[in-house]
Amino acid sequence: AHRSDENIIVTGSLDRQVLIWNVAESNKPTHVCRGHSMKICCLQVTEDRIFSGSRDSSVHVWDWKGRLLRVLTGHLGPIVGLQMISVTSSIHDTAYRIISCDGAGKVSVWNATSCRLLSSSIVVNSGVCLAVQQNLGLLAVGAFDGTIAIRDLQTDASINLIFHTRAVRFLYCSDVHLYSSGDDWNLCVWEWSEVSRLLDADAPKPSAKPSAKKARVPVTVKPFRVLQHTTFLAAMFVKVFTTTSRLAYIVTTTTDKRYHVWKVASSPKALDAAAVNEKALPPEKAKVNSPPIRKGSIKHPVGKKRGVVASPASTSSR
């Protein structure tokens, strides 16, 4: 979520503060938001509000003057992810929902305006990261055990994406793919069309006769593509070009101070054929993509504070 004024950015860091900056006017923050008792882990913004998630298990709601409006509580562990989704409430009105996930795997959905809790449930055993596919209404939660849980926000149907063998640290959603990377040094590319098909099969069907609820065993799906690294990933950035070739460039950095640039390009028909051919393969034989198209080393200044940034753009583009 972003604000329309491109000169305004919001940052949060280890010092437990949320800072509001106008980069066009000054190199000092215009407002300082204080209230969290532990470091800031994630941020989301709307046109009139800022949402900050912290290791203190709370989500704070601020206005753009730095004033604390509400504190959202009820989570069981540190907040590991915040996402914003838009919901059309009428023909000329759009409402927003804030989705928060904690380290215990609990996901809560809040009304972004009233801050009222709409739903809450345990999705995974231990949550690490969170992503949302807005157009499909799908929620993705990366877990410490390597599982990626996919939940349909409308039907509550769920499946598990199984391939990673260690914690999933990064998730990114495009219109066609879900990208995931974790501590097993792999970056996986999943196909939303296959995920949606299995979710439709798992969705509860209306029954004429009431029956006792049975625990559903989550369905699993294998990745369409696997990009292998030689050490731990430190960050992942995905740029998707919405052309007929469905071209995507993926930039990853690893803990050995190197970067990799990957290119994923396939037509929808090619994606379908590849998914069918690879579906029956066990994880250790899943198709591995060609080497990265570019590699290099990077140098970062020492002593900078680590944190999160909410960059500016318009919420109307969501």
CSV table of C-alpha atoms in Angstrom, one decimal:
chain,number,residue,atom,x,y,z
A,1,ALA,CA,0.0,0.0,0.0
A,2,HIS,CA,1.3,3.4,-0.9
A,3,ARG,CA,0.5,7.1,-0.6
A,4,SER,CA,-0.1,9.2,-3.7
A,5,ASP,CA,2.5,11.9,-2.9
A,6,GLU,CA,5.7,10.4,-4.3
A,7,ASN,CA,7.9,12.6,-2.1
A,8,ILE,CA,6.6,11.0,1.1
A,9,ILE,CA,8.1,7.8,2.4
A,10,VAL,CA,7.7,5.9,5.7
A,11,THR,CA,10.4,3.9,7.4
A,12,GLY,CA,10.7,1.7,10.5
A,13,SER,CA,13.8,0.3,12.1
A,14,LEU,CA,15.4,-1.3,15.2
A,15,ASP,CA,15.0,1.9,17.2
A,16,ARG,CA,11.2,1.1,17.6
A,17,GLN,CA,10.3,4.3,15.7
A,18,VAL,CA,8.3,4.9,12.6
A,19,LEU,CA,9.6,7.9,10.7
A,20,ILE,CA,7.8,10.0,8.0
A,21,TRP,CA,10.0,11.7,5.4
A,22,ASN,CA,9.5,14.3,2.7
A,23,VAL,CA,12.6,13.5,0.6
A,24,ALA,CA,12.0,16.5,-1.7
A,25,GLU,CA,12.3,19.1,1.1
A,26,SER,CA,14.7,17.7,3.8
A,27,ASN,CA,17.0,14.9,4.8
A,28,LYS,CA,15.3,14.9,8.3
A,29,PRO,CA,12.0,13.2,9.2
A,30,THR,CA,9.0,15.4,9.3
A,31,HIS,CA,7.3,13.3,12.0
A,32,VAL,CA,8.4,10.6,14.4
A,33,CYS,CA,5.9,8.0,15.6
A,34,ARG,CA,6.8,6.5,19.0
A,35,GLY,CA,4.9,3.8,20.8
A,36,HIS,CA,6.3,0.3,19.9
A,37,SER,CA,8.3,-1.4,22.6
A,38,MET,CA,10.3,-3.5,20.1
A,39,LYS,CA,11.7,-3.2,16.6
A,40,ILE,CA,9.5,-2.5,13.6
A,41,CYS,CA,9.1,-5.4,11.2
A,42,CYS,CA,6.7,-4.3,8.5
A,43,LEU,CA,4.7,-1.3,7.3
A,44,GLN,CA,1.6,-0.6,5.2
A,45,VAL,CA,0.1,2.8,4.3
A,46,THR,CA,-3.1,4.3,3.0
A,47,GLU,CA,-4.0,7.8,2.0
A,48,ASP,CA,-4.8,8.7,5.6
A,49,ARG,CA,-3.2,6.1,7.8
A,50,ILE,CA,0.0,4.3,8.5
A,51,PHE,CA,0.1,0.7,9.9
A,52,SER,CA,3.2,-0.6,11.6
A,53,GLY,CA,3.8,-4.2,12.8
A,54,SER,CA,6.4,-4.9,15.5
A,55,ARG,CA,8.1,-7.7,17.4
A,56,ASP,CA,6.0,-6.5,20.4
A,57,SER,CA,3.0,-8.5,18.8
A,58,SER,CA,1.0,-5.4,18.1
A,59,VAL,CA,0.0,-3.4,15.0
A,60,HIS,CA,-0.1,0.4,15.6
A,61,VAL,CA,-2.3,2.7,13.5
A,62,TRP,CA,-1.0,6.3,13.0
A,63,ASP,CA,-2.1,9.4,11.0
A,64,TRP,CA,0.3,11.3,8.8
A,65,LYS,CA,1.0,13.8,11.6
A,66,GLY,CA,2.6,11.0,13.6
A,67,ARG,CA,-0.3,10.7,16.1
A,68,LEU,CA,-1.2,7.2,17.4
A,69,LEU,CA,-4.8,6.4,16.6
A,70,ARG,CA,-5.3,2.7,17.6
A,71,VAL,CA,-3.3,-0.3,18.8
A,72,LEU,CA,-4.4,-3.7,17.3
A,73,THR,CA,-3.8,-6.5,19.7
A,74,GLY,CA,-4.5,-10.2,20.0
A,75,HIS,CA,-1.6,-11.7,18.1
A,76,LEU,CA,0.4,-14.5,19.7
A,77,GLY,CA,3.9,-13.5,18.5
A,78,PRO,CA,5.9,-10.9,16.7
A,79,ILE,CA,4.2,-9.4,13.6
A,80,VAL,CA,6.0,-10.8,10.5
A,81,GLY,CA,3.8,-9.4,7.8
A,82,LEU,CA,1.3,-6.8,6.9
A,83,GLN,CA,-0.7,-6.6,3.6
A,84,MET,CA,-3.4,-4.4,2.3
A,85,ILE,CA,-6.3,-5.5,0.1
A,86,SER,CA,-9.1,-3.5,-1.5
A,87,VAL,CA,-12.7,-4.6,-1.3
A,88,THR,CA,-15.4,-2.9,-3.5
A,89,SER,CA,-18.2,-2.0,-1.1
A,90,SER,CA,-20.3,-0.2,-3.7
A,91,ILE,CA,-20.1,1.0,-7.2
A,92,HIS,CA,-18.3,4.2,-6.3
A,93,ASP,CA,-16.6,3.2,-3.0
A,94,THR,CA,-13.7,1.0,-2.2
A,95,ALA,CA,-12.9,-0.3,1.3
A,96,TYR,CA,-9.6,-1.6,2.5
A,97,ARG,CA,-8.6,-4.5,4.7
A,98,ILE,CA,-5.4,-4.9,6.6
A,99,ILE,CA,-4.1,-8.5,6.9
A,100,SER,CA,-1.5,-9.2,9.7
A,101,CYS,CA,0.4,-12.4,10.4
A,102,ASP,CA,2.5,-13.2,13.5
A,103,GLY,CA,5.3,-15.6,14.2
A,104,ALA,CA,2.8,-18.2,15.7
A,105,GLY,CA,1.1,-18.5,12.3
A,106,LYS,CA,-2.0,-16.5,13.3
A,107,VAL,CA,-3.5,-14.4,10.5
A,108,SER,CA,-6.0,-11.6,11.3
A,109,VAL,CA,-8.1,-9.5,8.9
A,110,TRP,CA,-9.0,-6.0,10.0
A,111,ASN,CA,-11.2,-3.2,8.6
A,112,ALA,CA,-8.6,-0.5,7.7
A,113,THR,CA,-11.0,2.3,8.5
A,114,SER,CA,-12.7,1.2,11.8
A,115,CYS,CA,-9.9,-1.1,12.8
A,116,ARG,CA,-12.5,-3.8,13.7
A,117,LEU,CA,-11.3,-7.4,13.7
A,118,LEU,CA,-13.1,-9.3,10.9
A,119,SER,CA,-11.6,-12.7,11.2
A,120,SER,CA,-8.7,-14.6,12.8
A,121,SER,CA,-7.3,-18.1,12.4
A,122,ILE,CA,-4.1,-20.1,12.7
A,123,VAL,CA,-2.8,-20.8,9.1
A,124,VAL,CA,0.6,-22.3,9.8
A,125,ASN,CA,2.6,-23.6,12.8
A,126,SER,CA,5.1,-20.7,12.7
A,127,GLY,CA,4.7,-17.8,10.3
A,128,VAL,CA,7.7,-16.1,8.7
A,129,CYS,CA,6.3,-14.0,5.8
A,130,LEU,CA,3.1,-12.9,4.2
A,131,ALA,CA,1.9,-12.0,0.7
A,132,VAL,CA,-1.5,-11.5,-1.0
A,133,GLN,CA,-2.7,-12.0,-4.6
A,134,GLN,CA,-5.2,-9.2,-4.8
A,135,ASN,CA,-7.0,-10.2,-8.0
A,136,LEU,CA,-7.5,-13.8,-7.0
A,137,GLY,CA,-8.2,-13.0,-3.3
A,138,LEU,CA,-5.5,-15.5,-2.2
A,139,LEU,CA,-3.4,-15.3,0.9
A,140,ALA,CA,0.1,-16.9,1.0
A,141,VAL,CA,2.0,-17.5,4.3
A,142,GLY,CA,5.5,-18.8,4.4
A,143,ALA,CA,6.3,-21.0,7.4
A,144,PHE,CA,9.5,-21.9,9.3
A,145,ASP,CA,9.2,-25.6,8.3
A,146,GLY,CA,9.3,-24.6,4.6
A,147,THR,CA,5.6,-24.9,3.9
A,148,ILE,CA,3.7,-22.2,2.0
A,149,ALA,CA,0.1,-22.2,3.0
A,150,ILE,CA,-2.4,-20.7,0.5
A,151,ARG,CA,-5.8,-19.7,1.8
A,152,ASP,CA,-8.8,-18.4,-0.3
A,153,LEU,CA,-10.1,-15.4,1.6
A,154,GLN,CA,-13.6,-16.0,0.3
A,155,THR,CA,-14.2,-19.8,0.5
A,156,ASP,CA,-11.6,-20.6,3.2
A,157,ALA,CA,-10.2,-23.4,0.9
A,158,SER,CA,-6.5,-24.1,1.5
A,159,ILE,CA,-3.6,-26.0,0.0
A,160,ASN,CA,0.1,-26.3,0.9
A,161,LEU,CA,2.9,-25.6,-1.5
A,162,ILE,CA,5.6,-28.1,-0.7
A,163,PHE,CA,9.2,-27.9,-1.9
A,164,HIS,CA,11.3,-25.8,0.5
A,165,THR,CA,13.0,-27.8,3.2
A,166,ARG,CA,13.8,-24.9,5.5
A,167,ALA,CA,12.2,-21.6,6.4
A,168,VAL,CA,10.5,-19.5,3.7
A,169,ARG,CA,11.8,-15.9,4.1
A,170,PHE,CA,10.4,-14.1,1.0
A,171,LEU,CA,7.2,-14.2,-1.0
A,172,TYR,CA,6.1,-12.1,-4.0
A,173,CYS,CA,2.9,-12.3,-6.0
A,174,SER,CA,2.4,-11.4,-9.6
A,175,ASP,CA,-0.6,-11.9,-11.8
A,176,VAL,CA,0.7,-15.2,-13.1
A,177,HIS,CA,3.2,-16.5,-10.5
A,178,LEU,CA,4.0,-16.7,-6.9
A,179,TYR,CA,7.8,-16.4,-6.1
A,180,SER,CA,9.2,-17.9,-2.9
A,181,SER,CA,12.7,-18.2,-1.5
A,182,GLY,CA,14.0,-19.6,1.7
A,183,ASP,CA,16.9,-20.8,3.8
A,184,ASP,CA,17.3,-23.9,1.6
A,185,TRP,CA,19.0,-21.6,-1.0
A,186,ASN,CA,16.2,-22.2,-3.5
A,187,LEU,CA,13.9,-19.7,-5.3
A,188,CYS,CA,10.7,-21.4,-6.4
A,189,VAL,CA,8.2,-20.1,-9.1
A,190,TRP,CA,4.6,-21.4,-8.6
A,191,GLU,CA,1.8,-21.1,-11.1
A,192,TRP,CA,-1.4,-19.4,-9.9
A,193,SER,CA,-3.6,-21.2,-12.4
A,194,GLU,CA,-2.6,-24.6,-11.0
A,195,VAL,CA,-3.0,-23.3,-7.4
A,196,SER,CA,-6.4,-21.9,-8.2
A,197,ARG,CA,-7.6,-25.1,-9.8
A,198,LEU,CA,-6.6,-27.1,-6.7
A,199,LEU,CA,-8.2,-24.6,-4.4
A,200,ASP,CA,-11.5,-24.9,-6.3
A,201,ALA,CA,-11.3,-28.6,-5.8
A,202,ASP,CA,-10.7,-28.2,-2.1
A,203,ALA,CA,-13.4,-25.6,-1.5
A,204,PRO,CA,-16.2,-26.9,0.7
A,205,LYS,CA,-19.3,-27.9,-1.3
A,206,PRO,CA,-22.8,-27.1,-0.1
A,207,SER,CA,-24.6,-30.2,1.2
A,208,ALA,CA,-28.3,-30.8,1.3
A,209,LYS,CA,-28.0,-32.8,4.5
A,210,PRO,CA,-26.0,-31.4,7.5
A,211,SER,CA,-23.1,-33.6,8.4
A,212,ALA,CA,-20.4,-33.5,11.0
A,213,LYS,CA,-17.3,-31.5,10.0
A,214,LYS,CA,-14.3,-33.5,8.9
A,215,ALA,CA,-10.8,-32.3,9.1
A,216,ARG,CA,-9.6,-31.7,5.5
A,217,VAL,CA,-6.1,-32.8,4.5
A,218,PRO,CA,-4.5,-29.9,2.6
A,219,VAL,CA,-3.7,-30.6,-1.0
A,220,THR,CA,-0.1,-30.1,-2.2
A,221,VAL,CA,1.3,-28.7,-5.5
A,222,LYS,CA,4.9,-28.7,-6.8
A,223,PRO,CA,6.7,-25.6,-8.1
A,224,PHE,CA,6.8,-24.8,-11.9
A,225,ARG,CA,10.4,-23.6,-11.7
A,226,VAL,CA,13.3,-23.8,-9.2
A,227,LEU,CA,16.2,-21.4,-9.2
A,228,GLN,CA,19.2,-22.6,-7.2
A,229,HIS,CA,21.6,-20.5,-5.2
A,230,THR,CA,24.9,-21.5,-3.6
A,231,THR,CA,24.2,-19.9,-0.2
A,232,PHE,CA,21.5,-18.2,1.9
A,233,LEU,CA,19.4,-15.5,0.2
A,234,ALA,CA,19.4,-12.1,1.9
A,235,ALA,CA,16.8,-10.4,-0.3
A,236,MET,CA,14.6,-10.9,-3.4
A,237,PHE,CA,13.2,-8.3,-5.8
A,238,VAL,CA,10.9,-9.2,-8.7
A,239,LYS,CA,10.0,-7.0,-11.7
A,240,VAL,CA,7.3,-8.4,-13.9
A,241,PHE,CA,6.8,-7.1,-17.4
A,242,THR,CA,3.2,-7.6,-18.4
A,243,THR,CA,3.8,-8.5,-22.1
A,244,THR,CA,2.6,-11.4,-24.2
A,245,SER,CA,5.8,-13.3,-23.2
A,246,ARG,CA,5.0,-12.9,-19.4
A,247,LEU,CA,8.6,-11.8,-18.9
A,248,ALA,CA,9.9,-11.4,-15.3
A,249,TYR,CA,13.3,-10.4,-14.1
A,250,ILE,CA,14.2,-11.6,-10.6
A,251,VAL,CA,17.1,-10.0,-8.6
A,252,THR,CA,18.4,-11.9,-5.6
A,253,THR,CA,21.2,-11.1,-3.2
A,254,THR,CA,22.9,-13.7,-1.0
A,255,THR,CA,24.8,-13.5,2.3
A,256,ASP,CA,28.1,-13.8,0.4
A,257,LYS,CA,27.5,-10.2,-0.9
A,258,ARG,CA,26.7,-11.3,-4.4
A,259,TYR,CA,23.7,-10.6,-6.6
A,260,HIS,CA,22.0,-12.8,-9.2
A,261,VAL,CA,19.7,-11.7,-12.0
A,262,TRP,CA,17.3,-14.4,-13.3
A,263,LYS,CA,14.9,-14.2,-16.3
A,264,VAL,CA,11.6,-16.2,-16.3
A,265,ALA,CA,9.8,-16.0,-19.6
A,266,SER,CA,7.0,-18.3,-20.9
A,267,SER,CA,3.7,-18.0,-22.7
A,268,PRO,CA,0.6,-19.2,-20.8
A,269,LYS,CA,0.4,-22.3,-23.0
A,270,ALA,CA,4.0,-23.1,-22.3
A,271,LEU,CA,3.4,-22.7,-18.6
A,272,ASP,CA,0.5,-25.1,-18.7
A,273,ALA,CA,2.5,-27.7,-20.6
A,274,ALA,CA,5.5,-27.4,-18.3
A,275,ALA,CA,3.2,-27.7,-15.2
A,276,VAL,CA,1.6,-30.9,-16.5
A,277,ASN,CA,5.0,-32.5,-17.2
A,278,GLU,CA,6.5,-31.6,-13.9
A,279,LYS,CA,3.5,-32.3,-11.6
A,280,ALA,CA,4.4,-36.0,-11.1
A,281,LEU,CA,8.1,-35.3,-10.3
A,282,PRO,CA,9.3,-35.7,-6.7
A,283,PRO,CA,10.8,-32.5,-5.1
A,284,GLU,CA,14.4,-33.6,-5.6
A,285,LYS,CA,13.8,-34.0,-9.4
A,286,ALA,CA,11.9,-30.8,-10.0
A,287,LYS,CA,12.9,-28.9,-13.1
A,288,VAL,CA,15.8,-26.5,-12.4
A,289,ASN,CA,16.0,-23.3,-14.4
A,290,SER,CA,19.1,-22.3,-16.4
A,291,PRO,CA,21.9,-20.4,-14.6
A,292,PRO,CA,21.3,-16.7,-13.8
A,293,ILE,CA,21.9,-14.3,-16.8
A,294,ARG,CA,24.1,-12.1,-14.6
A,295,LYS,CA,26.1,-12.3,-11.4
A,296,GLY,CA,28.1,-9.8,-9.5
A,297,SER,CA,29.4,-8.7,-6.1
A,298,ILE,CA,28.0,-5.9,-4.0
A,299,LYS,CA,29.3,-3.7,-1.2
A,300,HIS,CA,27.2,-2.2,1.5
A,301,PRO,CA,28.2,0.6,4.0
A,302,VAL,CA,28.7,-0.7,7.5
A,303,GLY,CA,26.8,0.6,10.5
A,304,LYS,CA,23.5,1.5,8.9
A,305,LYS,CA,20.3,0.8,10.7
A,306,ARG,CA,18.2,-2.1,9.3
A,307,GLY,CA,14.5,-1.6,8.9
A,308,VAL,CA,11.6,-1.5,6.5
A,309,VAL,CA,10.4,1.1,4.1
A,310,ALA,CA,6.9,1.9,2.7
A,311,SER,CA,7.6,3.5,-0.7
A,312,PRO,CA,5.2,6.0,-2.3
A,313,ALA,CA,2.7,5.6,-5.1
A,314,SER,CA,-1.1,5.8,-5.4
A,315,THR,CA,-3.5,3.4,-3.7
A,316,SER,CA,-5.7,3.7,-6.7
A,317,SER,CA,-3.3,1.6,-8.7
A,318,ARG,CA,-4.0,-1.4,-6.4
